[in-house]
PDB file of C-alpha atoms in Angstrom:
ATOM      1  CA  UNK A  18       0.000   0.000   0.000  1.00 58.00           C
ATOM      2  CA  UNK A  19       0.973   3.447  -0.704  1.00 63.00           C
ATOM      3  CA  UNK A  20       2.051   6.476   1.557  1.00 59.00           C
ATOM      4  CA  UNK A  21      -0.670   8.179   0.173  1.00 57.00           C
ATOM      5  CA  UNK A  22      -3.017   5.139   0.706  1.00 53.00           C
ATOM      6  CA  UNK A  23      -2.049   4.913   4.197  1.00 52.00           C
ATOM      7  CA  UNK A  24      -2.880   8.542   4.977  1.00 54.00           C
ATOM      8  CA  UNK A  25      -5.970   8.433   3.074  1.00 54.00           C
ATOM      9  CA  UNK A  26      -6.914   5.147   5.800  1.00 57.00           C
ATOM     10  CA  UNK A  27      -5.787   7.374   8.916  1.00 59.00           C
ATOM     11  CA  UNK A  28      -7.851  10.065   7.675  1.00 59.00           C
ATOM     12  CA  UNK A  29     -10.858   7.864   7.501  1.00 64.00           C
ATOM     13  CA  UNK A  30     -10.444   6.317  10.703  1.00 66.00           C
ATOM     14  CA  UNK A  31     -10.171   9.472  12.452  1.00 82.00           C
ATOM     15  CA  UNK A  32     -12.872  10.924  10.497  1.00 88.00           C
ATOM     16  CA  UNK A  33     -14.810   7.555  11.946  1.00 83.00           C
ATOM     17  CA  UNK A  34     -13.778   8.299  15.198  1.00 88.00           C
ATOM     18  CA  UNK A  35     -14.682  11.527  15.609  1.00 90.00           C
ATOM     19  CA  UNK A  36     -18.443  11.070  14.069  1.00 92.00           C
ATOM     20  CA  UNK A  37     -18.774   8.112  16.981  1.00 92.00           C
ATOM     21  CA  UNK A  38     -17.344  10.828  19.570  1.00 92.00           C
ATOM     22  CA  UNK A  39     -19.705  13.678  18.473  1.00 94.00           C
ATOM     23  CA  UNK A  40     -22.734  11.030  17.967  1.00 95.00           C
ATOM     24  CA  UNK A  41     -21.975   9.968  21.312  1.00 94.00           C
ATOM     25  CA  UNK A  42     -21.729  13.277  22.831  1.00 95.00           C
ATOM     26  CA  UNK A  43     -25.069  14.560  21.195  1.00 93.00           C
ATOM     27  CA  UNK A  44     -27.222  11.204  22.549  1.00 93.00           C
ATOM     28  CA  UNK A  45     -25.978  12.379  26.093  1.00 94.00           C
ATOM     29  CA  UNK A  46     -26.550  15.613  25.207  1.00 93.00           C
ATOM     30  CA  UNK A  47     -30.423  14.868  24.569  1.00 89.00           C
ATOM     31  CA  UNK A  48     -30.629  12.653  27.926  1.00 89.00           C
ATOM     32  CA  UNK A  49     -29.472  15.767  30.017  1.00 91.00           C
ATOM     33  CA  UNK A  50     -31.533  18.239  28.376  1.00 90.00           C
ATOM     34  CA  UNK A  51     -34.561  16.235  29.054  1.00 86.00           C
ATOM     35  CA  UNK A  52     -37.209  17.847  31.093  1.00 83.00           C
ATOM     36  CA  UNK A  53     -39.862  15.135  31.287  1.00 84.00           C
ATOM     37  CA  UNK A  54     -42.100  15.053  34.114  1.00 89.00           C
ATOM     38  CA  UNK A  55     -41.395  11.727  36.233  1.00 94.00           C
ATOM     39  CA  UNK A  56     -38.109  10.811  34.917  1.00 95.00           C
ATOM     40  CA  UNK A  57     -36.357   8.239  37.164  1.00 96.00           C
ATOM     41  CA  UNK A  58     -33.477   9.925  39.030  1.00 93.00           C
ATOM     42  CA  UNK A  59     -29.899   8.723  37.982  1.00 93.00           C
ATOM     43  CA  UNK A  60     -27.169   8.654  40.689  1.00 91.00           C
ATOM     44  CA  UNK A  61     -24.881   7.320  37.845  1.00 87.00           C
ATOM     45  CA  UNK A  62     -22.248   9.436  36.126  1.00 87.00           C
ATOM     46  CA  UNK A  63     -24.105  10.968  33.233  1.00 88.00           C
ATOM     47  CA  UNK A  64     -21.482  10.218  30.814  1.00 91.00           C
ATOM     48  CA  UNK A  65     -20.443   6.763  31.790  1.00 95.00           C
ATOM     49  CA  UNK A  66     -23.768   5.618  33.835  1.00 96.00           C
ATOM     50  CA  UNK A  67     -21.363   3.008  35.373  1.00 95.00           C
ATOM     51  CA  UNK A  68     -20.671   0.815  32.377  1.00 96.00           C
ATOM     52  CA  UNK A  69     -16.856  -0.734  32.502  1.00 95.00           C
ATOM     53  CA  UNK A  70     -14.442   1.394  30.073  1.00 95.00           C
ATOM     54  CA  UNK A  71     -13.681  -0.612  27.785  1.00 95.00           C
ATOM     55  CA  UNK A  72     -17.261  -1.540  26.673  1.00 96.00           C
ATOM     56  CA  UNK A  73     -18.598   2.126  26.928  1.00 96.00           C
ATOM     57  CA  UNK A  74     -16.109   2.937  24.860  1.00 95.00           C
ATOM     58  CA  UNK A  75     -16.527  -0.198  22.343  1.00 96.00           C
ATOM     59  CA  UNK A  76     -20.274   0.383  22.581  1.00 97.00           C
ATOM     60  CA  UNK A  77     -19.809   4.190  21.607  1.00 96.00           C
ATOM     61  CA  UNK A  78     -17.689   3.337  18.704  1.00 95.00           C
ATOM     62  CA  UNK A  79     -19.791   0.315  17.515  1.00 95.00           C
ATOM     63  CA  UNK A  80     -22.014   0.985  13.650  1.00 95.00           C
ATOM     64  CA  UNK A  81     -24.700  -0.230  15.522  1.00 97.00           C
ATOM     65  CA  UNK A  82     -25.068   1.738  18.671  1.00 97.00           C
ATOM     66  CA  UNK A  83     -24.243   5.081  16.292  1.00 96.00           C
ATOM     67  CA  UNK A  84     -27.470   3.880  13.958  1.00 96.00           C
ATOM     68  CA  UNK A  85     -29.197   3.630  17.171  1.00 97.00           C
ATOM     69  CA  UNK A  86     -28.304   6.990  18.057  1.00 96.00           C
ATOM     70  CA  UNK A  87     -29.477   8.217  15.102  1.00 95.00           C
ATOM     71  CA  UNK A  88     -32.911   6.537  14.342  1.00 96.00           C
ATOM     72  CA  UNK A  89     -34.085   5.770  17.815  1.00 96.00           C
ATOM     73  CA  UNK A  90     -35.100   9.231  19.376  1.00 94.00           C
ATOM     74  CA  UNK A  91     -37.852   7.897  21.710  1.00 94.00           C
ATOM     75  CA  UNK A  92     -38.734   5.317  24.126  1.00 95.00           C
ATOM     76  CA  UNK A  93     -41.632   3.664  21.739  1.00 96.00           C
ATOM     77  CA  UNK A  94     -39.265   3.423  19.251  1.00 97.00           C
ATOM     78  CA  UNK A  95     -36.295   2.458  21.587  1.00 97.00           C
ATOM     79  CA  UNK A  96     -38.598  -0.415  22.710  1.00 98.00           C
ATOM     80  CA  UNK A  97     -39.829  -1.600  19.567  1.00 98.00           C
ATOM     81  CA  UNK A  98     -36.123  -2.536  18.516  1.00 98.00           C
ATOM     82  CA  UNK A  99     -35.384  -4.408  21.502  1.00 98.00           C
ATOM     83  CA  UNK A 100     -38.327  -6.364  21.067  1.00 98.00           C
ATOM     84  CA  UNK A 101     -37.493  -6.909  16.936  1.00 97.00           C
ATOM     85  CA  UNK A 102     -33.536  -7.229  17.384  1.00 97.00           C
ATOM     86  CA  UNK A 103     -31.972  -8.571  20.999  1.00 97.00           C
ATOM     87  CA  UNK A 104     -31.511 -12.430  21.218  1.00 96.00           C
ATOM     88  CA  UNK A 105     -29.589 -12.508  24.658  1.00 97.00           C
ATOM     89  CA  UNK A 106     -28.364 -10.033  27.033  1.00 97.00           C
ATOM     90  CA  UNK A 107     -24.252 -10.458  28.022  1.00 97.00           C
ATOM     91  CA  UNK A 108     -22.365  -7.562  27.597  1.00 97.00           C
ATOM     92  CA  UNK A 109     -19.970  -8.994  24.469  1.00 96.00           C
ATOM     93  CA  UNK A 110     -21.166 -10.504  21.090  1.00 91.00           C
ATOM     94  CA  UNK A 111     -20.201 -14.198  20.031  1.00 84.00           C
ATOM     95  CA  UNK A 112     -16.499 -14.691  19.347  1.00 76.00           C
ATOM     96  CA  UNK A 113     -12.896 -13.453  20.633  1.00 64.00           C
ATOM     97  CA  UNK A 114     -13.651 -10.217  19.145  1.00 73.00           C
ATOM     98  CA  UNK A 115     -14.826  -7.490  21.757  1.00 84.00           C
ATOM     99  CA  UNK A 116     -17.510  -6.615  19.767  1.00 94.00           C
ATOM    100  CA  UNK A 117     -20.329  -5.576  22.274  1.00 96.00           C
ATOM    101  CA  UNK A 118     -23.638  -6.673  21.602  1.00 97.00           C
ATOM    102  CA  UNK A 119     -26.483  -5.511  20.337  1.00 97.00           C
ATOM    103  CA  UNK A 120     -28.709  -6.191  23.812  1.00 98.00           C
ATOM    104  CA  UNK A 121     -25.861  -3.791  25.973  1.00 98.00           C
ATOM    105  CA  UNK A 122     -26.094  -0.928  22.431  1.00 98.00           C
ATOM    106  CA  UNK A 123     -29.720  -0.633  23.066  1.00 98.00           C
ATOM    107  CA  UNK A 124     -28.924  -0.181  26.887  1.00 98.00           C
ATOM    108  CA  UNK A 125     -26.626   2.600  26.420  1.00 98.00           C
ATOM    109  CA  UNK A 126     -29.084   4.277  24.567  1.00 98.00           C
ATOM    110  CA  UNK A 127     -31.599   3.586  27.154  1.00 98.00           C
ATOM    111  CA  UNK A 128     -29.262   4.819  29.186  1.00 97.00           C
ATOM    112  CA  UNK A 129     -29.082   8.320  27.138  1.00 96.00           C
ATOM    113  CA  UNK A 130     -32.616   8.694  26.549  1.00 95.00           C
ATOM    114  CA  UNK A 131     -33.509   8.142  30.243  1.00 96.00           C
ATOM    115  CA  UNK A 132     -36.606   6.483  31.393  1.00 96.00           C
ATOM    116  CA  UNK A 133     -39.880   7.755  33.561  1.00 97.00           C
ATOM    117  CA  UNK A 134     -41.024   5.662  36.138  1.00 97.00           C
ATOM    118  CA  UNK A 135     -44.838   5.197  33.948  1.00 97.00           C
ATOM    119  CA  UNK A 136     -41.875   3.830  31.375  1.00 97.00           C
ATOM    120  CA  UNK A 137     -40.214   1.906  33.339  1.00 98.00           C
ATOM    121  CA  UNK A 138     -43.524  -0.303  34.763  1.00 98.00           C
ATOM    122  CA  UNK A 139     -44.776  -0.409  31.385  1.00 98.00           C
ATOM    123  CA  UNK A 140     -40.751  -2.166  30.515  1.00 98.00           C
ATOM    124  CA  UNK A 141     -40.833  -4.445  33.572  1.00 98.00           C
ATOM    125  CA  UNK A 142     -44.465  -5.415  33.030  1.00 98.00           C
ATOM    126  CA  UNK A 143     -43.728  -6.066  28.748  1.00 98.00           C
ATOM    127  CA  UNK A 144     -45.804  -9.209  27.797  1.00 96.00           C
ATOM    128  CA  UNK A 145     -44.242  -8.773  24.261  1.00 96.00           C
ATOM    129  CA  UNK A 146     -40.315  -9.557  24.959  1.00 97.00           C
ATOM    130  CA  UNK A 147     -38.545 -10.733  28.075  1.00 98.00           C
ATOM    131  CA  UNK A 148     -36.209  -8.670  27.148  1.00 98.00           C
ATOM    132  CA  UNK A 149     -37.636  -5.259  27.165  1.00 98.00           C
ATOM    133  CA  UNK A 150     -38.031  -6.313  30.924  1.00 98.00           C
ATOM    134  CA  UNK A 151     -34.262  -7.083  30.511  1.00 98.00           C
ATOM    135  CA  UNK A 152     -32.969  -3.837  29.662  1.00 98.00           C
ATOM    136  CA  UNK A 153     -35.055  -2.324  32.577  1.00 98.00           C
ATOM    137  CA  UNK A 154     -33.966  -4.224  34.943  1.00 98.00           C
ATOM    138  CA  UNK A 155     -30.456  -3.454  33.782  1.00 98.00           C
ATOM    139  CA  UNK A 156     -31.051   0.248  33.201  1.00 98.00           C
ATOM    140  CA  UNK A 157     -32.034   0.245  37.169  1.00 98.00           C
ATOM    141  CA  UNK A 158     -29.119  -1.494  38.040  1.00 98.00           C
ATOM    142  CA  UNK A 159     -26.544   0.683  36.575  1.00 97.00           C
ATOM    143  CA  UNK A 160     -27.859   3.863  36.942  1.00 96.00           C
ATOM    144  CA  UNK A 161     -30.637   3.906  39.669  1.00 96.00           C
ATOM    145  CA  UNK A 162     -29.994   4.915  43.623  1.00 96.00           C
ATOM    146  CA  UNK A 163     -29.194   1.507  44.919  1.00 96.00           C
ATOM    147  CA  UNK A 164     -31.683   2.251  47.918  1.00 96.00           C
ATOM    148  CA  UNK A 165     -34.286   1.871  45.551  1.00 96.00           C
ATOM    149  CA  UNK A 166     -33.428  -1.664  43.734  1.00 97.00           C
ATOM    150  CA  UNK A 167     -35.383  -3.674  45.969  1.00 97.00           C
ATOM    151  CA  UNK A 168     -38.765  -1.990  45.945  1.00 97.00           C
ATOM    152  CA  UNK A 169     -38.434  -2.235  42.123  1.00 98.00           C
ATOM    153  CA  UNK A 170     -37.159  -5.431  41.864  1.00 98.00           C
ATOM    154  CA  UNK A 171     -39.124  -7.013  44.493  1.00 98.00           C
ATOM    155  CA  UNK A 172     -42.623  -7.859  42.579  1.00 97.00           C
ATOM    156  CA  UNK A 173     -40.547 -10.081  40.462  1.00 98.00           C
ATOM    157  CA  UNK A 174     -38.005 -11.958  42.138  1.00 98.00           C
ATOM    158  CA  UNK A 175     -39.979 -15.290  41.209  1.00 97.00           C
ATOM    159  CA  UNK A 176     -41.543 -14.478  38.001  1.00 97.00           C
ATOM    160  CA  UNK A 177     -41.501 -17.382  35.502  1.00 97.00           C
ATOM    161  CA  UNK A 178     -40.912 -16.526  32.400  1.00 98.00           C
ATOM    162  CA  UNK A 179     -38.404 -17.692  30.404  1.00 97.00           C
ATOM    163  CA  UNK A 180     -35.681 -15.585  28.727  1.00 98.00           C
ATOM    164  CA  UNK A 181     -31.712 -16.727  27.557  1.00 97.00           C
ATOM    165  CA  UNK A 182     -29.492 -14.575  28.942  1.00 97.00           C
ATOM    166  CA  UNK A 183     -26.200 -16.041  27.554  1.00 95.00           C
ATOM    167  CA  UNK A 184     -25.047 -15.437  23.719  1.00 93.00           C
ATOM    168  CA  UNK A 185     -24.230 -19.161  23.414  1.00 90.00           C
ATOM    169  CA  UNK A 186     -27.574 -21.387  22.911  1.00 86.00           C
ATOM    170  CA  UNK A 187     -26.171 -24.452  24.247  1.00 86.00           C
ATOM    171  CA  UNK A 188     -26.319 -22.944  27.751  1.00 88.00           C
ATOM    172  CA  UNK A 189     -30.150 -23.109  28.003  1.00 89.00           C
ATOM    173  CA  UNK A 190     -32.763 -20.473  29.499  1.00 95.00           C
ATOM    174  CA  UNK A 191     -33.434 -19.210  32.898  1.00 97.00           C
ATOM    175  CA  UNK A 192     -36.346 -17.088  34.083  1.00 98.00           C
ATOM    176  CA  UNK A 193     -36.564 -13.553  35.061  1.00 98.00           C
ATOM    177  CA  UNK A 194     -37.196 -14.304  38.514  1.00 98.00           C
ATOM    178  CA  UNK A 195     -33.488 -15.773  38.460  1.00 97.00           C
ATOM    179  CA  UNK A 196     -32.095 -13.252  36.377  1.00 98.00           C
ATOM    180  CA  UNK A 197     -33.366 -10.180  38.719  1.00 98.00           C
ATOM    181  CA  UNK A 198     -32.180 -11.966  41.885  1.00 98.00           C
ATOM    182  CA  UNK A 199     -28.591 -12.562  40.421  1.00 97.00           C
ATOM    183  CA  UNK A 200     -28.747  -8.537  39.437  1.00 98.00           C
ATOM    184  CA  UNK A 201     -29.387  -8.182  43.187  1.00 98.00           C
ATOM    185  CA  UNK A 202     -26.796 -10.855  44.472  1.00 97.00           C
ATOM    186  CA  UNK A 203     -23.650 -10.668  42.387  1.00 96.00           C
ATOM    187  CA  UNK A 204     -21.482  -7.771  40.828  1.00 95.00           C
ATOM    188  CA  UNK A 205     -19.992  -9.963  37.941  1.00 96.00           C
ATOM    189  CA  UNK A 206     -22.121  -9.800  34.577  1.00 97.00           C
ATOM    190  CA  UNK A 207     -20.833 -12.224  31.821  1.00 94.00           C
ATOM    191  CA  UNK A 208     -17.172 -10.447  31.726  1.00 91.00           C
ATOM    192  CA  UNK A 209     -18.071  -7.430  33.253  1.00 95.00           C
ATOM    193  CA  UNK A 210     -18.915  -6.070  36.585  1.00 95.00           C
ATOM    194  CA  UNK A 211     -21.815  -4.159  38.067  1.00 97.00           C
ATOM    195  CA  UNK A 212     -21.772  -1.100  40.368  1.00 96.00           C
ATOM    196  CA  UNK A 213     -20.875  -1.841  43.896  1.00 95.00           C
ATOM    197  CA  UNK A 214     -23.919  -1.811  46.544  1.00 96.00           C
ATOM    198  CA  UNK A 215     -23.414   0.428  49.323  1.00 96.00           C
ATOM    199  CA  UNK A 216     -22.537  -2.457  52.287  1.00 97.00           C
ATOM    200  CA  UNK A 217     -25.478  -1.585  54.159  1.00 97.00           C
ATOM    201  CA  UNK A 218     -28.109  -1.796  50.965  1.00 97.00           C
ATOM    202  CA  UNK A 219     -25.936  -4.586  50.328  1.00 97.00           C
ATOM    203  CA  UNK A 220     -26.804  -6.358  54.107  1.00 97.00           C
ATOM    204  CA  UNK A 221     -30.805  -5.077  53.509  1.00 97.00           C
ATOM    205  CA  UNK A 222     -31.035  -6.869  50.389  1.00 98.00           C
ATOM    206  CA  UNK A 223     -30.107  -9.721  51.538  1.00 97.00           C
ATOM    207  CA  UNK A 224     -32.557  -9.850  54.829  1.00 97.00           C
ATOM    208  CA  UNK A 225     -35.466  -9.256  52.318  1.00 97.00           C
ATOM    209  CA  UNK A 226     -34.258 -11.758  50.207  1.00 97.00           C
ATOM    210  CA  UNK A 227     -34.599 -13.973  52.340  1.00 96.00           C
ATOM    211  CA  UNK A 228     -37.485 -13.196  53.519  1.00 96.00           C
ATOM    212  CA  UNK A 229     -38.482 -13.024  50.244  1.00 96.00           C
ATOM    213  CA  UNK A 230     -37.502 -16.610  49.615  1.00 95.00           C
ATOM    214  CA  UNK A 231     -39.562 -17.959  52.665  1.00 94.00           C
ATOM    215  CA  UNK A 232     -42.901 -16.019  51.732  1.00 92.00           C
ATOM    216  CA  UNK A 233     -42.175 -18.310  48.457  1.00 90.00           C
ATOM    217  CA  UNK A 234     -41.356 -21.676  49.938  1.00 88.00           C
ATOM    218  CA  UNK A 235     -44.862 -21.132  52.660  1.00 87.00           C
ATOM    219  CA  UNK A 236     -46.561 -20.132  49.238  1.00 82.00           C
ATOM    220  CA  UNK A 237     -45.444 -23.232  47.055  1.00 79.00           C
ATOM    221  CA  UNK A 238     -46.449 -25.610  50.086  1.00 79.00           C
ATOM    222  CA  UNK A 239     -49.495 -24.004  50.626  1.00 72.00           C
ATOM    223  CA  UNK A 240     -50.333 -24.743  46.244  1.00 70.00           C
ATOM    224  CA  UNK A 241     -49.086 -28.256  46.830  1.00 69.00           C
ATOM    225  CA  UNK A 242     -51.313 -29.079  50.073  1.00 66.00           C
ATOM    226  CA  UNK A 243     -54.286 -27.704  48.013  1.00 67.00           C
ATOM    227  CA  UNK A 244     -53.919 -30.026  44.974  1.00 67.00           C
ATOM    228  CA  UNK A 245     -53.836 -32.603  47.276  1.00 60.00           C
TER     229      UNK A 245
END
């Protein structure tokens, strides 16, 4: 390849570069400007909302996430893709490449866009797509004040249904129930890690869990002496 070549393939991946940066920076723009009544406070920072640096950064440079950016500019719209386009939810896509995926692109720009609380029941209550429940229970777990996970969380820490979480198929399903209480119990995320809980929301969490878990158990016993 040429000199010339060469500089002409610098140029373009700068020019690239700097489109993602200023795509980027407009989509956060947006989210900060927004005025909507309701919105669900974010003690995140407003620019990182959390997410580990090397995947905010991959995600901000990725085709995807910029088309995102640029064709999704509301939450019907935003929703509507999840439900037509994510197949799992870890962070990465299939392979050694760290491509991220598409089901952590349309968080970030969840993420941007910010959510109302009317939004956010309508996401967590979807009877279209587990995983427009997905993405709200993530949204809340990155970017929501930890102190109010649980009361969220809590009306579906043994819902059924069915979702696959992990990008390889051979892994099998789990249910949201499962999924939500993991989000509530662990910090690691498929190659990733989730904010910290503050050690005493940490320590309350896991009293109503358990709590939580024996309200379940007294209610399965109870269904099982009644069939009897």
């Amino acid at each position: 390849m040429s000199r010339a070549a060469l500089w002409r393939q610098e140029g373009n991946v700068k020019e690239r570069e700097r489109k993602a940066n200023e795509t980027f920076e407009n989509a956060l723009d947006e989210g900060r400007s927004r005025s909507q009544k309701g919105l669900i406070p974010m003690i995140s920072d407003d620019k990182t909302f959390n997410l580990n640096p090397m995947l905010l950064h991959n995600i901000s440079k990725s085709p995807y996430f910029q088309k995102a950016c640029d064709k999704l500019k509301d939450w019907t719209s935003l929703v509507d893709e999840i439900y037509y386009e994510m197949k799992h939810a870890e962070p990465w896509g299939q392979g050694a490449a760290k491509t991220p995926s598409t089901a952590f692109c349309l968080l970030l720009r969840t993420l941007c866009l910010r959510v109302t609380e009317k939004q956010m029941k309508s996401m967590l209550d979807h009877v279209d797509s587990p995983y427009i429940r997905v993405i709200g229970f993530l949204y809340l777990r990155y970017a929501a004040d930890p102190t109010i996970l649980f009361e969220w969380f809590q009306p579906y820490l043994y819902d059924e249904e069915v979702v696959r979480i992990e990008v390889n198929v051979k892994k099998g399903e789990t249910t949201i129930g499962k999924f939500v209480r993991g989000l509530l119990t662990s910090q690691e995320y498929y190659g990733t890690r989730l904010p910290r809980l503050p050690a005493v929301v940490e320590r309350e969490i896991t009293t109503k869990l358990g709590e939580a878990a024996k309200i379940e158990e007294r209610a399965l016993e109870h269904l099982k002496d009644s069939k009897m």
